[in-house]
PDB file of C-alpha atoms in Angstrom:
ATOM      1  CA  MET A 830     -56.717  17.927  20.778  1.00 93.00           C
ATOM      2  CA  LYS A 831     -53.349  18.751  19.323  1.00 97.00           C
ATOM      3  CA  VAL A 832     -53.134  19.029  15.530  1.00 98.00           C
ATOM      4  CA  PHE A 833     -50.237  18.854  13.101  1.00 98.00           C
ATOM      5  CA  GLY A 834     -50.358  18.706   9.333  1.00 97.00           C
ATOM      6  CA  VAL A 835     -48.521  16.948   6.537  1.00 97.00           C
ATOM      7  CA  VAL A 836     -48.526  18.816   3.242  1.00 97.00           C
ATOM      8  CA  GLY A 837     -46.811  18.646  -0.119  1.00 96.00           C
ATOM      9  CA  PHE A 838     -47.588  18.397  -3.777  1.00 95.00           C
ATOM     10  CA  LYS A 839     -49.006  15.287  -5.470  1.00 93.00           C
ATOM     11  CA  ASN A 840     -46.765  12.196  -5.161  1.00 95.00           C
ATOM     12  CA  ALA A 841     -44.539  13.870  -2.565  1.00 96.00           C
ATOM     13  CA  GLY A 842     -45.094  11.021  -0.099  1.00 96.00           C
ATOM     14  CA  LYS A 843     -47.703  12.617   2.173  1.00 96.00           C
ATOM     15  CA  THR A 844     -49.897   9.559   2.655  1.00 95.00           C
ATOM     16  CA  THR A 845     -46.950   7.242   3.242  1.00 97.00           C
ATOM     17  CA  LEU A 846     -45.499   9.700   5.748  1.00 98.00           C
ATOM     18  CA  VAL A 847     -48.828   9.996   7.600  1.00 97.00           C
ATOM     19  CA  GLU A 848     -49.265   6.214   7.620  1.00 97.00           C
ATOM     20  CA  ARG A 849     -45.788   5.665   9.029  1.00 98.00           C
ATOM     21  CA  LEU A 850     -46.205   8.474  11.577  1.00 98.00           C
ATOM     22  CA  VAL A 851     -49.478   6.958  12.826  1.00 97.00           C
ATOM     23  CA  THR A 852     -47.732   3.610  13.337  1.00 97.00           C
ATOM     24  CA  GLU A 853     -44.765   5.240  15.096  1.00 98.00           C
ATOM     25  CA  ILE A 854     -46.765   7.557  17.341  1.00 98.00           C
ATOM     26  CA  THR A 855     -49.473   5.065  18.327  1.00 98.00           C
ATOM     27  CA  GLY A 856     -46.666   2.616  19.084  1.00 98.00           C
ATOM     28  CA  ARG A 857     -45.573   5.090  21.750  1.00 98.00           C
ATOM     29  CA  GLY A 858     -48.987   4.889  23.432  1.00 98.00           C
ATOM     30  CA  ILE A 859     -50.336   8.166  22.037  1.00 98.00           C
ATOM     31  CA  THR A 860     -53.823   8.176  20.513  1.00 98.00           C
ATOM     32  CA  VAL A 861     -54.007   9.480  16.943  1.00 97.00           C
ATOM     33  CA  SER A 862     -56.741  10.258  14.446  1.00 96.00           C
ATOM     34  CA  THR A 863     -56.265  11.482  10.891  1.00 96.00           C
ATOM     35  CA  LEU A 864     -58.052  13.859   8.577  1.00 93.00           C
ATOM     36  CA  LYS A 865     -57.444  13.532   4.814  1.00 90.00           C
ATOM     37  CA  HIS A 866     -58.330  16.182   2.269  1.00 85.00           C
ATOM     38  CA  ALA A 867     -59.625  15.019  -1.113  1.00 77.00           C
ATOM     39  CA  HIS A 868     -59.440  17.416  -4.060  1.00 65.00           C
ATOM     40  CA  HIS A 869     -62.002  15.410  -5.963  1.00 59.00           C
ATOM     41  CA  ALA A 870     -65.384  13.841  -5.386  1.00 60.00           C
ATOM     42  CA  PHE A 871     -65.115  10.509  -3.623  1.00 59.00           C
ATOM     43  CA  ASP A 872     -67.538   7.848  -2.504  1.00 62.00           C
ATOM     44  CA  LEU A 873     -67.083   5.234   0.181  1.00 68.00           C
ATOM     45  CA  ASP A 874     -70.373   3.659  -0.777  1.00 70.00           C
ATOM     46  CA  GLN A 875     -71.235   1.295  -3.633  1.00 74.00           C
ATOM     47  CA  PRO A 876     -74.225   1.438  -5.981  1.00 82.00           C
ATOM     48  CA  GLY A 877     -76.768  -1.233  -5.122  1.00 81.00           C
ATOM     49  CA  LYS A 878     -75.867  -1.398  -1.421  1.00 82.00           C
ATOM     50  CA  ASP A 879     -78.627  -0.445   1.010  1.00 83.00           C
ATOM     51  CA  SER A 880     -76.781   2.618   2.318  1.00 83.00           C
ATOM     52  CA  HIS A 881     -76.191   3.870  -1.240  1.00 81.00           C
ATOM     53  CA  ARG A 882     -79.872   3.405  -1.976  1.00 85.00           C
ATOM     54  CA  HIS A 883     -80.727   5.508   1.098  1.00 89.00           C
ATOM     55  CA  ARG A 884     -78.471   8.325  -0.144  1.00 81.00           C
ATOM     56  CA  ALA A 885     -79.790   8.081  -3.697  1.00 84.00           C
ATOM     57  CA  ALA A 886     -83.307   8.401  -2.299  1.00 84.00           C
ATOM     58  CA  GLY A 887     -82.357  11.747  -0.766  1.00 82.00           C
ATOM     59  CA  ALA A 888     -81.153  11.058   2.794  1.00 85.00           C
ATOM     60  CA  ARG A 889     -78.942  13.919   3.981  1.00 84.00           C
ATOM     61  CA  GLN A 890     -76.996  11.624   6.317  1.00 83.00           C
ATOM     62  CA  VAL A 891     -76.564   7.864   6.354  1.00 86.00           C
ATOM     63  CA  LEU A 892     -74.906   6.128   9.282  1.00 84.00           C
ATOM     64  CA  ILE A 893     -73.708   2.564   8.811  1.00 87.00           C
ATOM     65  CA  GLY A 894     -72.815   0.583  11.926  1.00 87.00           C
ATOM     66  CA  SER A 895     -71.500  -2.851  12.751  1.00 87.00           C
ATOM     67  CA  SER A 896     -69.668  -4.578  15.587  1.00 92.00           C
ATOM     68  CA  THR A 897     -66.291  -3.400  14.217  1.00 92.00           C
ATOM     69  CA  ARG A 898     -66.863   0.185  12.989  1.00 87.00           C
ATOM     70  CA  TRP A 899     -69.344   2.842  12.039  1.00 87.00           C
ATOM     71  CA  ALA A 900     -69.281   5.487   9.350  1.00 85.00           C
ATOM     72  CA  LEU A 901     -71.385   8.580   8.903  1.00 86.00           C
ATOM     73  CA  MET A 902     -71.794   9.955   5.396  1.00 82.00           C
ATOM     74  CA  THR A 903     -73.167  13.460   5.012  1.00 85.00           C
ATOM     75  CA  GLU A 904     -74.263  14.864   1.691  1.00 82.00           C
ATOM     76  CA  LEU A 905     -73.090  18.428   1.086  1.00 83.00           C
ATOM     77  CA  ALA A 906     -74.523  21.082  -1.177  1.00 78.00           C
ATOM     78  CA  GLY A 907     -71.234  21.707  -2.966  1.00 77.00           C
ATOM     79  CA  ALA A 908     -69.578  23.796  -0.230  1.00 81.00           C
ATOM     80  CA  GLU A 909     -66.555  22.240   1.427  1.00 85.00           C
ATOM     81  CA  PRO A 910     -66.752  22.512   5.227  1.00 88.00           C
ATOM     82  CA  PRO A 911     -63.964  24.393   7.004  1.00 91.00           C
ATOM     83  CA  LEU A 912     -61.236  22.311   8.623  1.00 94.00           C
ATOM     84  CA  ALA A 913     -62.338  23.446  12.107  1.00 94.00           C
ATOM     85  CA  ASP A 914     -65.836  22.048  11.510  1.00 92.00           C
ATOM     86  CA  LEU A 915     -64.416  18.664  10.522  1.00 92.00           C
ATOM     87  CA  LEU A 916     -62.022  18.582  13.484  1.00 95.00           C
ATOM     88  CA  ALA A 917     -64.979  19.249  15.793  1.00 94.00           C
ATOM     89  CA  ARG A 918     -66.617  16.027  14.582  1.00 92.00           C
ATOM     90  CA  LEU A 919     -63.731  13.805  15.724  1.00 93.00           C
ATOM     91  CA  ASP A 920     -63.724  11.999  19.038  1.00 94.00           C
ATOM     92  CA  PRO A 921     -61.050  13.300  21.441  1.00 96.00           C
ATOM     93  CA  VAL A 922     -57.539  11.909  20.908  1.00 97.00           C
ATOM     94  CA  ASP A 923     -54.055  13.095  21.812  1.00 98.00           C
ATOM     95  CA  LEU A 924     -53.088  14.088  18.256  1.00 98.00           C
ATOM     96  CA  VAL A 925     -54.817  14.611  14.925  1.00 97.00           C
ATOM     97  CA  LEU A 926     -52.581  14.339  11.859  1.00 97.00           C
ATOM     98  CA  ILE A 927     -54.029  16.350   8.989  1.00 96.00           C
ATOM     99  CA  GLU A 928     -53.087  15.420   5.432  1.00 95.00           C
ATOM    100  CA  GLY A 929     -53.662  18.360   3.135  1.00 89.00           C
ATOM    101  CA  TRP A 930     -55.276  21.697   3.923  1.00 90.00           C
ATOM    102  CA  LYS A 931     -51.945  23.354   3.144  1.00 90.00           C
ATOM    103  CA  ARG A 932     -53.451  26.863   3.182  1.00 92.00           C
ATOM    104  CA  ASP A 933     -54.789  26.561   6.743  1.00 94.00           C
ATOM    105  CA  ALA A 934     -52.881  28.039   9.685  1.00 95.00           C
ATOM    106  CA  HIS A 935     -52.057  24.888  11.696  1.00 97.00           C
ATOM    107  CA  PRO A 936     -48.385  23.798  11.976  1.00 98.00           C
ATOM    108  CA  LYS A 937     -47.164  21.414   9.292  1.00 98.00           C
ATOM    109  CA  VAL A 938     -44.320  19.308   7.985  1.00 98.00           C
ATOM    110  CA  GLU A 939     -43.798  19.265   4.227  1.00 98.00           C
ATOM    111  CA  ALA A 940     -43.156  15.983   2.415  1.00 98.00           C
ATOM    112  CA  PHE A 941     -40.835  16.549  -0.534  1.00 98.00           C
ATOM    113  CA  ARG A 942     -39.554  14.195  -3.242  1.00 97.00           C
ATOM    114  CA  THR A 943     -37.246  15.501  -5.973  1.00 96.00           C
ATOM    115  CA  VAL A 944     -38.631  13.128  -8.626  1.00 96.00           C
ATOM    116  CA  THR A 945     -41.934  15.043  -8.732  1.00 95.00           C
ATOM    117  CA  GLY A 946     -40.237  18.173 -10.083  1.00 95.00           C
ATOM    118  CA  ASN A 947     -42.423  20.354  -7.880  1.00 96.00           C
ATOM    119  CA  PRO A 948     -41.070  23.337  -5.987  1.00 96.00           C
ATOM    120  CA  LEU A 949     -40.633  23.372  -2.241  1.00 97.00           C
ATOM    121  CA  ILE A 950     -43.551  25.063  -0.434  1.00 97.00           C
ATOM    122  CA  ALA A 951     -41.707  25.779   2.829  1.00 97.00           C
ATOM    123  CA  PRO A 952     -39.710  28.892   1.835  1.00 96.00           C
ATOM    124  CA  ASN A 953     -42.943  30.863   1.350  1.00 95.00           C
ATOM    125  CA  ASP A 954     -45.002  29.336   4.162  1.00 97.00           C
ATOM    126  CA  PRO A 955     -44.154  29.981   7.819  1.00 97.00           C
ATOM    127  CA  THR A 956     -46.711  27.376   8.977  1.00 98.00           C
ATOM    128  CA  ILE A 957     -44.404  24.669   7.616  1.00 98.00           C
ATOM    129  CA  ARG A 958     -42.176  23.993  10.613  1.00 98.00           C
ATOM    130  CA  ALA A 959     -40.012  21.260   9.039  1.00 98.00           C
ATOM    131  CA  VAL A 960     -39.423  19.370   5.804  1.00 98.00           C
ATOM    132  CA  ALA A 961     -39.136  15.610   5.307  1.00 98.00           C
ATOM    133  CA  SER A 962     -37.163  15.197   2.086  1.00 98.00           C
ATOM    134  CA  ASP A 963     -35.505  12.539  -0.042  1.00 97.00           C
ATOM    135  CA  CYS A 964     -32.525  14.852  -0.658  1.00 95.00           C
ATOM    136  CA  PRO A 965     -30.321  17.011   1.562  1.00 95.00           C
ATOM    137  CA  MET A 966     -31.171  20.711   1.668  1.00 95.00           C
ATOM    138  CA  THR A 967     -30.392  23.767   3.726  1.00 95.00           C
ATOM    139  CA  LEU A 968     -33.367  25.676   5.088  1.00 96.00           C
ATOM    140  CA  ASP A 969     -34.186  27.997   7.961  1.00 97.00           C
ATOM    141  CA  ARG A 970     -36.065  25.128   9.677  1.00 97.00           C
ATOM    142  CA  PRO A 971     -35.325  21.447  10.380  1.00 98.00           C
ATOM    143  CA  VAL A 972     -34.937  19.035   7.475  1.00 98.00           C
ATOM    144  CA  PHE A 973     -35.418  15.310   8.073  1.00 98.00           C
ATOM    145  CA  GLY A 974     -34.908  12.370   5.781  1.00 97.00           C
ATOM    146  CA  LEU A 975     -38.205  11.191   4.351  1.00 97.00           C
ATOM    147  CA  ASP A 976     -37.521   7.819   5.988  1.00 97.00           C
ATOM    148  CA  ASP A 977     -36.555   9.285   9.393  1.00 98.00           C
ATOM    149  CA  ILE A 978     -39.979   8.561  10.825  1.00 98.00           C
ATOM    150  CA  ALA A 979     -38.824   8.496  14.446  1.00 98.00           C
ATOM    151  CA  GLY A 980     -37.113  11.873  13.991  1.00 98.00           C
ATOM    152  CA  VAL A 981     -40.177  13.457  12.367  1.00 98.00           C
ATOM    153  CA  ALA A 982     -42.404  11.973  15.077  1.00 98.00           C
ATOM    154  CA  ASP A 983     -40.116  13.309  17.826  1.00 98.00           C
ATOM    155  CA  PHE A 984     -40.250  16.759  16.198  1.00 98.00           C
ATOM    156  CA  ILE A 985     -44.043  16.795  15.869  1.00 98.00           C
ATOM    157  CA  LEU A 986     -44.608  15.571  19.415  1.00 98.00           C
ATOM    158  CA  ALA A 987     -42.227  18.202  20.789  1.00 98.00           C
ATOM    159  CA  GLN A 988     -43.958  20.914  18.732  1.00 98.00           C
ATOM    160  CA  VAL A 989     -47.398  20.029  20.106  1.00 98.00           C
ATOM    161  CA  GLY A 990     -46.200  19.366  23.650  1.00 98.00           C
ATOM    162  CA  LEU A 991     -46.818  15.618  23.834  1.00 97.00           C
TER     163      LEU A 991
END
């Protein structure tokens, strides 16, 4: 599987960029999965539901399945698994878009919005191969408009050889 990341600080537009890239790239007939990093505890389950009750009782894993989807929840002992371990759990696809994990070594595009007031990550990170920004800038790598989804998709697909 080919992998490419989308990174940036909070409110930079990462999730919107990933969402739009998935639509664009799958529309071209390429299969895509995504991996999203959460910096906080999260729960897909709801108290009172059977699956939540199984977890609360001490189940290490709970798999929920239906005719439309399945989800596997695994309880961890406080240690975040490495990105490679999570990638290994995905079914094979053409491309995995990774949101977050900005310190890992895979190639990335940085989402950047001036309104956040955050600095640009790219100048100090060679794994960032391009920037998608809401303002013009001059860098030593390609800069795309944050809304140039086709251009960013073309760049990513060329980078990974798809």
